[in-house]
Amino acid sequence: MALVLGIETSCDETAVGIVDGRKLLANVISSSVEEHARFGGVVPEVASRAHLEAMQQVIKQALKDASVTLKDIDAIAVTAGPGLIGALLVGVSSASGLALALDKPLYGVNHLSAHIAVDQLDNDKKITPTIALLVSGGHSSILKVKNLATDVEVMGATIDDAAGEAFDKIARIMGLGFPGGPIIDKQSKDGDLNHVNFPRGLTSAADLDKHQYNFSFSGLKTAVARYIEKTPNYKKADVAASFQEAVVDVLLSKSLAACKESGIDNLVIAGGVAANSRLRELAKQRCEMSKIKLSIPPIALCSDNGAMVAALGSLAITQGVKPSQMGIGADSAASIAQVIW
Ligand code: KG4
Ligand code: ZN
């Protein structure tokens, strides 16, 4: 079993996780989210600086939580993309420095695959081959995963906003704060999800022809904005619940269609939006009905963290994937096809 330290800095979380094979030993997160809240979104320069300030302390705390020292670590993994370039570079430089100083292998890993890999911690589930619904602040994709470290194929993706981005934008329009996903999730609990029948993007017969597994949330965003404009006394909880239902419904219909068409009866849902309570509930119901095995990481491991990076590094080692070259950079627009650098 390899002891892997994973570093994640692709957005506003400075996060370090330590795993021993598939066992989670530490998961420390320092977030700069409050520094961004008043801007209604993450400010890249502010995030990079916060990573620099937090990095050493977060590494120290993770080692302490795992009751290990740097000398015990067998390999360093780090998110090399996609994400904010300045933020990614802080992580990649820190990881490269550590790997060099400790003379240990370095694994630059893909942030998106790492979101899925975290589902393998603390269990002996065999999740592949699987369809994966990856929903975060920057991405919404349906993936066919034969081998998480080596063979990931994109079946569909968003053609405009990501699912998390849609939650954040609607929360902003409704004056609810940032990040919007958790707030809308909470508001929706007191709302009627059938109150407004908001549009489900790219689900008409004509759209499905070209965009069977693609998503679009811009029409939904416009529909919510129009509804709010026309209905000054609208109830926030009802609009939040109806909006959330439209997103969740379309995410799940397309994911289940992908399972059916590809004859794969596993579905993994991962990324920050996988923390959404309605998505988790409806996924469970629909997968049970369709006899599909559903797997969603624990809520605490859905949003960005270092454990997921360590988990993917550990998986790469198990699969015999070669370490990355010393001197790798970061790729802000990395595609999911590049799992390990
Ligand atoms: O994966 P993540 O932590 O960061 C990225 O890689 O983007 O995802 C962050 C996104 C944000 O847009 C946030 O609003 C959304 O995940 N999110 C949620 C929930 N918790 C976080 N969206 C809906 N419901 C939630 N409970
Ligand atoms: Zn993420």
Tab-separated table of C-alpha atoms and ligand atoms in Angstrom:
chain	number	residue	atom	x	y	z
A	1	MET	CA	0.000	0.000	0.000
A	2	ALA	CA	1.327	3.411	-0.901
A	3	LEU	CA	1.033	6.411	1.379
A	4	VAL	CA	0.056	9.271	-0.949
A	5	LEU	CA	-0.188	12.979	-0.126
A	6	GLY	CA	-2.520	14.868	-2.477
A	7	ILE	CA	-2.597	18.630	-3.013
A	8	GLU	CA	-5.580	20.484	-4.498
A	9	THR	CA	-5.536	24.202	-5.384
A	10	SER	CA	-7.572	24.460	-8.599
A	11	CYS	CA	-10.073	26.982	-7.232
A	12	ASP	CA	-10.559	28.544	-3.798
A	13	GLU	CA	-9.758	25.562	-1.564
A	14	THR	CA	-6.203	24.935	-0.404
A	15	ALA	CA	-6.584	21.268	0.415
A	16	VAL	CA	-4.308	18.401	1.371
A	17	GLY	CA	-5.356	14.782	1.785
A	18	ILE	CA	-3.390	11.710	2.779
A	19	VAL	CA	-4.431	8.164	1.872
A	20	ASP	CA	-2.905	4.786	2.493
A	21	GLY	CA	-4.003	2.796	-0.551
A	22	ARG	CA	-7.784	3.292	-0.385
A	23	LYS	CA	-7.850	4.246	3.269
A	24	LEU	CA	-8.439	7.930	4.068
A	25	LEU	CA	-6.067	9.189	6.767
A	26	ALA	CA	-6.386	12.977	6.563
A	27	ASN	CA	-8.381	15.600	4.697
A	28	VAL	CA	-7.594	19.225	5.568
A	29	ILE	CA	-9.215	22.144	3.757
A	30	SER	CA	-8.591	25.862	4.068
A	31	SER	CA	-11.057	27.842	1.960
A	32	SER	CA	-10.806	31.466	0.847
A	33	VAL	CA	-14.508	31.495	-0.091
A	34	GLU	CA	-15.344	34.317	2.310
A	35	GLU	CA	-12.817	36.607	0.626
A	36	HIS	CA	-14.671	36.097	-2.679
A	37	ALA	CA	-18.259	36.242	-1.435
A	38	ARG	CA	-18.661	40.004	-1.809
A	39	PHE	CA	-17.616	39.742	-5.486
A	40	GLY	CA	-20.210	37.019	-6.143
A	41	GLY	CA	-17.559	34.682	-7.589
A	42	VAL	CA	-13.977	33.516	-7.135
A	43	VAL	CA	-11.337	36.201	-7.834
A	44	PRO	CA	-8.331	34.306	-9.275
A	45	GLU	CA	-5.579	36.548	-7.873
A	46	VAL	CA	-7.084	36.485	-4.407
A	47	ALA	CA	-7.338	32.689	-4.571
A	48	SER	CA	-3.674	32.271	-5.626
A	49	ARG	CA	-2.450	34.454	-2.792
A	50	ALA	CA	-4.599	32.592	-0.267
A	51	HIS	CA	-3.104	29.276	-1.474
A	52	LEU	CA	0.418	30.601	-0.923
A	53	GLU	CA	-0.458	31.747	2.566
A	54	ALA	CA	-2.249	28.551	3.604
A	55	MET	CA	-0.191	25.801	1.965
A	56	GLN	CA	2.441	25.058	4.614
A	57	GLN	CA	-0.016	25.042	7.479
A	58	VAL	CA	-2.464	22.792	5.633
A	59	ILE	CA	0.291	20.267	4.823
A	60	LYS	CA	1.456	20.280	8.454
A	61	GLN	CA	-2.069	19.735	9.762
A	62	ALA	CA	-2.712	16.858	7.327
A	63	LEU	CA	0.503	15.095	8.416
A	64	LYS	CA	-0.500	15.586	12.023
A	65	ASP	CA	-4.039	14.249	11.463
A	66	ALA	CA	-2.652	11.184	9.652
A	67	SER	CA	0.000	10.673	12.359
A	68	VAL	CA	2.764	10.427	9.756
A	69	THR	CA	5.807	12.495	8.845
A	70	LEU	CA	6.910	13.710	5.427
A	71	LYS	CA	9.545	10.951	5.380
A	72	ASP	CA	6.805	8.291	5.475
A	73	ILE	CA	5.113	9.590	2.294
A	74	ASP	CA	5.630	7.332	-0.767
A	75	ALA	CA	4.314	9.669	-3.473
A	76	ILE	CA	2.956	13.178	-4.026
A	77	ALA	CA	-0.140	13.798	-6.166
A	78	VAL	CA	-1.353	17.220	-7.258
A	79	THR	CA	-4.148	18.675	-9.368
A	80	ALA	CA	-2.486	19.862	-12.597
A	81	GLY	CA	-5.742	20.950	-14.303
A	82	PRO	CA	-8.324	22.032	-15.148
A	83	GLY	CA	-8.782	25.098	-12.935
A	84	LEU	CA	-7.543	28.652	-12.402
A	85	ILE	CA	-4.017	28.805	-13.776
A	86	GLY	CA	-2.408	30.889	-11.010
A	87	ALA	CA	-4.079	28.782	-8.332
A	88	LEU	CA	-3.056	25.506	-10.002
A	89	LEU	CA	0.546	26.684	-10.270
A	90	VAL	CA	0.820	27.223	-6.516
A	91	GLY	CA	-0.185	23.586	-5.980
A	92	VAL	CA	2.015	22.178	-8.734
A	93	SER	CA	5.063	24.146	-7.515
A	94	SER	CA	4.521	23.070	-3.921
A	95	ALA	CA	4.069	19.418	-4.929
A	96	SER	CA	7.110	19.478	-7.228
A	97	GLY	CA	9.241	21.001	-4.466
A	98	LEU	CA	8.129	18.325	-2.024
A	99	ALA	CA	8.686	15.468	-4.481
A	100	LEU	CA	12.143	16.776	-5.328
A	101	ALA	CA	13.172	17.325	-1.716
A	102	LEU	CA	11.863	13.919	-0.605
A	103	ASP	CA	13.045	12.144	-3.767
A	104	LYS	CA	9.586	10.631	-4.256
A	105	PRO	CA	7.471	10.237	-7.425
A	106	LEU	CA	5.140	13.046	-8.480
A	107	TYR	CA	1.710	12.449	-10.062
A	108	GLY	CA	0.047	15.410	-11.738
A	109	VAL	CA	-3.622	14.420	-11.880
A	110	ASN	CA	-6.845	15.593	-13.497
A	111	HIS	CA	-9.197	17.371	-11.119
A	112	LEU	CA	-12.320	15.939	-12.769
A	113	SER	CA	-11.213	12.295	-12.584
A	114	ALA	CA	-10.152	12.927	-8.993
A	115	HIS	CA	-13.748	13.897	-8.115
A	116	ILE	CA	-14.768	10.400	-9.262
A	117	ALA	CA	-11.788	8.598	-7.681
A	118	VAL	CA	-12.742	9.807	-4.211
A	119	ASP	CA	-15.683	7.407	-4.359
A	120	GLN	CA	-13.229	4.530	-3.896
A	121	LEU	CA	-11.953	5.617	-0.493
A	122	ASP	CA	-12.721	3.540	2.585
A	123	ASN	CA	-14.551	0.793	0.683
A	124	ASP	CA	-13.772	-2.074	-1.677
A	125	LYS	CA	-16.347	-1.115	-4.316
A	126	LYS	CA	-15.466	-1.967	-7.890
A	127	ILE	CA	-17.085	0.927	-9.707
A	128	THR	CA	-15.794	0.489	-13.254
A	129	PRO	CA	-16.964	0.214	-15.944
A	130	THR	CA	-19.331	2.986	-15.035
A	131	ILE	CA	-21.176	5.965	-16.401
A	132	ALA	CA	-20.142	9.026	-14.406
A	133	LEU	CA	-22.152	12.205	-14.051
A	134	LEU	CA	-19.613	14.860	-13.158
A	135	VAL	CA	-21.242	18.070	-11.957
A	136	SER	CA	-19.213	20.919	-10.491
A	137	GLY	CA	-18.860	24.684	-10.638
A	138	GLY	CA	-16.942	24.488	-13.906
A	139	HIS	CA	-18.082	21.250	-15.540
A	140	SER	CA	-21.130	19.126	-16.266
A	141	SER	CA	-20.280	15.975	-18.169
A	142	ILE	CA	-21.464	12.452	-18.775
A	143	LEU	CA	-18.472	10.149	-19.000
A	144	LYS	CA	-17.999	6.520	-19.941
A	145	VAL	CA	-15.299	5.301	-17.565
A	146	LYS	CA	-13.739	1.945	-18.356
A	147	ASN	CA	-10.658	2.538	-16.240
A	148	LEU	CA	-10.454	5.683	-14.153
A	149	ALA	CA	-6.677	6.020	-14.458
A	150	THR	CA	-6.395	5.273	-18.166
A	151	ASP	CA	-9.652	5.152	-20.093
A	152	VAL	CA	-12.255	7.911	-19.735
A	153	GLU	CA	-14.467	8.891	-22.673
A	154	VAL	CA	-16.669	11.987	-22.840
A	155	MET	CA	-20.235	11.173	-23.973
A	156	GLY	CA	-21.614	14.656	-23.407
A	157	ALA	CA	-21.026	17.977	-21.682
A	158	THR	CA	-22.632	21.338	-21.144
A	159	ILE	CA	-22.755	23.656	-24.120
A	160	ASP	CA	-23.014	26.760	-21.906
A	161	ASP	CA	-23.120	26.997	-18.089
A	162	ALA	CA	-22.031	24.200	-15.796
A	163	ALA	CA	-24.657	22.893	-13.359
A	164	GLY	CA	-22.956	24.473	-10.330
A	165	GLU	CA	-22.556	27.734	-12.213
A	166	ALA	CA	-26.307	27.710	-12.904
A	167	PHE	CA	-27.009	27.303	-9.176
A	168	ASP	CA	-24.586	30.154	-8.389
A	169	LYS	CA	-26.101	32.490	-11.005
A	170	ILE	CA	-29.706	31.841	-9.973
A	171	ALA	CA	-28.775	32.421	-6.328
A	172	ARG	CA	-27.230	35.732	-7.356
A	173	ILE	CA	-30.369	36.761	-9.300
A	174	MET	CA	-32.459	35.918	-6.238
A	175	GLY	CA	-30.057	37.781	-3.919
A	176	LEU	CA	-29.268	34.670	-1.893
A	177	GLY	CA	-25.458	34.838	-1.650
A	178	PHE	CA	-22.457	32.818	-2.860
A	179	PRO	CA	-21.816	29.962	-3.473
A	180	GLY	CA	-25.422	29.432	-4.494
A	181	GLY	CA	-25.691	25.632	-4.609
A	182	PRO	CA	-25.885	24.916	-0.886
A	183	ILE	CA	-28.176	27.938	-0.299
A	184	ILE	CA	-30.646	26.935	-3.027
A	185	ASP	CA	-30.546	23.355	-1.746
A	186	LYS	CA	-31.509	24.587	1.719
A	187	GLN	CA	-34.180	27.053	0.519
A	188	SER	CA	-35.779	24.349	-1.620
A	189	LYS	CA	-36.597	22.213	1.375
A	190	ASP	CA	-39.470	24.619	2.218
A	191	GLY	CA	-40.582	25.044	-1.383
A	192	ASP	CA	-42.914	23.363	-3.868
A	193	LEU	CA	-40.861	21.768	-6.646
A	194	ASN	CA	-43.911	21.730	-8.944
A	195	HIS	CA	-44.679	25.413	-8.426
A	196	VAL	CA	-43.215	26.485	-11.799
A	197	ASN	CA	-42.554	24.088	-14.642
A	198	PHE	CA	-39.193	25.497	-15.786
A	199	PRO	CA	-37.714	24.300	-19.118
A	200	ARG	CA	-35.503	21.187	-19.287
A	201	GLY	CA	-32.727	22.182	-21.723
A	202	LEU	CA	-31.897	20.009	-24.757
A	203	THR	CA	-34.590	17.412	-24.116
A	204	SER	CA	-36.921	17.983	-27.090
A	205	ALA	CA	-36.862	15.314	-29.794
A	206	ALA	CA	-35.080	17.690	-32.189
A	207	ASP	CA	-32.435	18.635	-29.611
A	208	LEU	CA	-31.863	15.048	-28.545
A	209	ASP	CA	-30.915	14.198	-32.109
A	210	LYS	CA	-27.836	16.415	-31.914
A	211	HIS	CA	-27.354	16.734	-28.167
A	212	GLN	CA	-28.373	13.419	-26.645
A	213	TYR	CA	-25.964	13.688	-23.706
A	214	ASN	CA	-25.222	17.409	-23.739
A	215	PHE	CA	-26.628	19.901	-21.266
A	216	SER	CA	-27.688	23.535	-21.563
A	217	PHE	CA	-28.742	25.661	-18.620
A	218	SER	CA	-28.842	29.139	-20.190
A	219	GLY	CA	-32.516	28.873	-21.249
A	220	LEU	CA	-33.448	27.802	-17.737
A	221	LYS	CA	-31.530	30.745	-16.296
A	222	THR	CA	-33.408	33.167	-18.567
A	223	ALA	CA	-36.744	31.533	-17.704
A	224	VAL	CA	-36.107	31.935	-13.965
A	225	ALA	CA	-35.002	35.568	-14.411
A	226	ARG	CA	-38.169	36.336	-16.462
A	227	TYR	CA	-40.405	34.632	-13.909
A	228	ILE	CA	-38.896	36.679	-11.080
A	229	GLU	CA	-39.303	39.894	-13.067
A	230	LYS	CA	-42.960	39.146	-13.786
A	231	THR	CA	-43.769	37.959	-10.255
A	232	PRO	CA	-42.584	40.599	-7.757
A	233	ASN	CA	-44.051	38.741	-4.770
A	234	TYR	CA	-42.626	35.358	-5.695
A	235	LYS	CA	-41.771	32.928	-2.924
A	236	LYS	CA	-38.040	32.253	-2.958
A	237	ALA	CA	-38.391	28.699	-1.692
A	238	ASP	CA	-40.835	27.760	-4.489
A	239	VAL	CA	-38.662	29.225	-7.249
A	240	ALA	CA	-35.529	27.634	-5.772
A	241	ALA	CA	-37.209	24.213	-5.541
A	242	SER	CA	-38.672	24.429	-9.065
A	243	PHE	CA	-35.339	25.546	-10.533
A	244	GLN	CA	-33.452	22.808	-8.691
A	245	GLU	CA	-35.942	20.207	-9.915
A	246	ALA	CA	-35.432	21.274	-13.540
A	247	VAL	CA	-31.634	20.896	-13.200
A	248	VAL	CA	-31.732	17.603	-11.334
A	249	ASP	CA	-34.379	16.098	-13.634
A	250	VAL	CA	-32.375	16.730	-16.785
A	251	LEU	CA	-29.055	15.620	-15.236
A	252	LEU	CA	-30.571	12.294	-14.230
A	253	SER	CA	-32.641	11.594	-17.362
A	254	LYS	CA	-29.559	11.960	-19.535
A	255	SER	CA	-27.302	9.949	-17.203
A	256	LEU	CA	-29.755	7.065	-17.048
A	257	ALA	CA	-30.193	7.153	-20.829
A	258	ALA	CA	-26.382	6.892	-21.125
A	259	CYS	CA	-26.373	3.841	-18.828
A	260	LYS	CA	-29.127	2.227	-20.871
A	261	GLU	CA	-27.574	2.882	-24.249
A	262	SER	CA	-24.096	1.740	-23.268
A	263	GLY	CA	-25.357	-1.315	-21.358
A	264	ILE	CA	-23.469	-0.205	-18.236
A	265	ASP	CA	-25.451	-0.616	-15.034
A	266	ASN	CA	-23.238	1.469	-12.725
A	267	LEU	CA	-23.695	5.201	-12.213
A	268	VAL	CA	-21.330	7.382	-10.185
A	269	ILE	CA	-22.311	10.986	-9.453
A	270	ALA	CA	-19.429	13.242	-8.436
A	271	GLY	CA	-18.350	16.896	-8.107
A	272	GLY	CA	-19.580	19.726	-5.890
A	273	VAL	CA	-23.182	19.531	-7.120
A	274	ALA	CA	-23.301	15.838	-6.092
A	275	ALA	CA	-23.753	17.212	-2.556
A	276	ASN	CA	-27.241	18.385	-3.592
A	277	SER	CA	-29.842	16.648	-1.468
A	278	ARG	CA	-32.557	16.510	-4.152
A	279	LEU	CA	-30.094	15.121	-6.715
A	280	ARG	CA	-29.067	12.407	-4.249
A	281	GLU	CA	-32.674	11.550	-3.398
A	282	LEU	CA	-34.051	11.455	-6.956
A	283	ALA	CA	-30.971	9.562	-8.213
A	284	LYS	CA	-31.602	6.877	-5.613
A	285	GLN	CA	-35.273	6.555	-6.636
A	286	ARG	CA	-34.661	6.488	-10.370
A	287	CYS	CA	-31.673	4.120	-10.166
A	288	GLU	CA	-33.670	1.705	-8.047
A	289	MET	CA	-36.445	1.765	-10.642
A	290	SER	CA	-33.984	1.201	-13.499
A	291	LYS	CA	-31.943	-1.423	-11.605
A	292	ILE	CA	-28.774	0.662	-11.811
A	293	LYS	CA	-26.167	0.527	-9.075
A	294	LEU	CA	-25.708	4.070	-7.820
A	295	SER	CA	-22.649	5.382	-6.071
A	296	ILE	CA	-22.211	8.928	-4.711
A	297	PRO	CA	-19.305	9.947	-2.452
A	298	PRO	CA	-20.155	11.156	1.064
A	299	ILE	CA	-21.267	14.816	1.019
A	300	ALA	CA	-18.067	15.975	2.739
A	301	LEU	CA	-15.967	14.568	-0.123
A	302	CYS	CA	-18.058	15.975	-3.012
A	303	SER	CA	-16.671	19.519	-3.059
A	304	ASP	CA	-12.997	20.171	-3.779
A	305	ASN	CA	-10.602	18.420	-1.403
A	306	GLY	CA	-7.130	16.894	-1.246
A	307	ALA	CA	-8.305	13.362	-0.469
A	308	MET	CA	-9.681	13.006	-3.995
A	309	VAL	CA	-6.308	13.960	-5.475
A	310	ALA	CA	-4.495	11.490	-3.229
A	311	ALA	CA	-7.109	8.835	-4.134
A	312	LEU	CA	-6.449	9.244	-7.858
A	313	GLY	CA	-2.658	9.246	-7.282
A	314	SER	CA	-3.020	6.042	-5.304
A	315	LEU	CA	-5.155	4.465	-8.038
A	316	ALA	CA	-2.554	5.412	-10.664
A	317	ILE	CA	0.141	3.680	-8.610
A	318	THR	CA	-2.010	0.533	-8.262
A	319	GLN	CA	-2.567	0.521	-12.036
A	320	GLY	CA	1.163	0.844	-12.713
A	321	VAL	CA	0.837	4.245	-14.384
A	322	LYS	CA	4.203	6.010	-14.766
A	323	PRO	CA	4.811	9.083	-12.543
A	324	SER	CA	4.840	12.535	-14.115
A	325	GLN	CA	8.064	14.181	-15.257
A	326	MET	CA	9.598	16.634	-12.839
A	327	GLY	CA	8.908	20.130	-14.222
A	328	ILE	CA	5.292	19.558	-15.331
A	329	GLY	CA	3.245	22.717	-15.594
A	330	ALA	CA	-0.456	23.235	-15.101
A	331	ASP	CA	-3.169	23.225	-17.774
A	332	SER	CA	-6.152	25.401	-16.916
A	333	ALA	CA	-8.256	23.898	-19.730
A	334	ALA	CA	-7.134	20.254	-19.435
A	335	SER	CA	-9.572	17.793	-20.961
A	336	ILE	CA	-10.833	14.808	-19.029
A	337	ALA	CA	-8.987	12.561	-21.470
A	338	GLN	CA	-5.703	13.527	-19.786
A	339	VAL	CA	-5.971	11.732	-16.472
A	340	ILE	CA	-2.313	11.692	-15.383
A	341	TRP	CA	0.358	14.109	-16.658
B	1	KG4	O1	-16.519	20.593	-7.400
B	1	KG4	P1	-16.619	21.923	-6.752
B	1	KG4	O2	-16.414	22.021	-5.267
B	1	KG4	O3	-15.641	22.940	-7.419
B	1	KG4	C1	-15.368	22.901	-8.795
B	1	KG4	O4	-14.543	22.059	-9.206
B	1	KG4	O5	-16.049	23.670	-9.494
B	1	KG4	O6	-18.077	22.492	-7.134
B	1	KG4	C2	-18.505	23.737	-6.694
B	1	KG4	C3	-19.933	23.942	-7.171
B	1	KG4	C4	-20.456	25.344	-6.882
B	1	KG4	O7	-21.029	25.859	-8.073
B	1	KG4	C5	-21.518	25.127	-5.806
B	1	KG4	O8	-22.569	26.055	-5.845
B	1	KG4	C6	-21.982	23.722	-6.135
B	1	KG4	O9	-20.809	23.028	-6.509
B	1	KG4	N1	-22.612	23.070	-4.987
B	1	KG4	C7	-23.902	22.685	-4.956
B	1	KG4	C8	-24.149	22.172	-3.656
B	1	KG4	N2	-22.983	22.247	-2.938
B	1	KG4	C9	-22.057	22.789	-3.786
B	1	KG4	N3	-24.854	22.749	-5.902
B	1	KG4	C10	-26.081	22.308	-5.573
B	1	KG4	N4	-26.405	21.821	-4.356
B	1	KG4	C11	-25.471	21.725	-3.371
B	1	KG4	N5	-25.800	21.239	-2.164
B	2	ZN	ZN	-14.078	20.403	-8.351
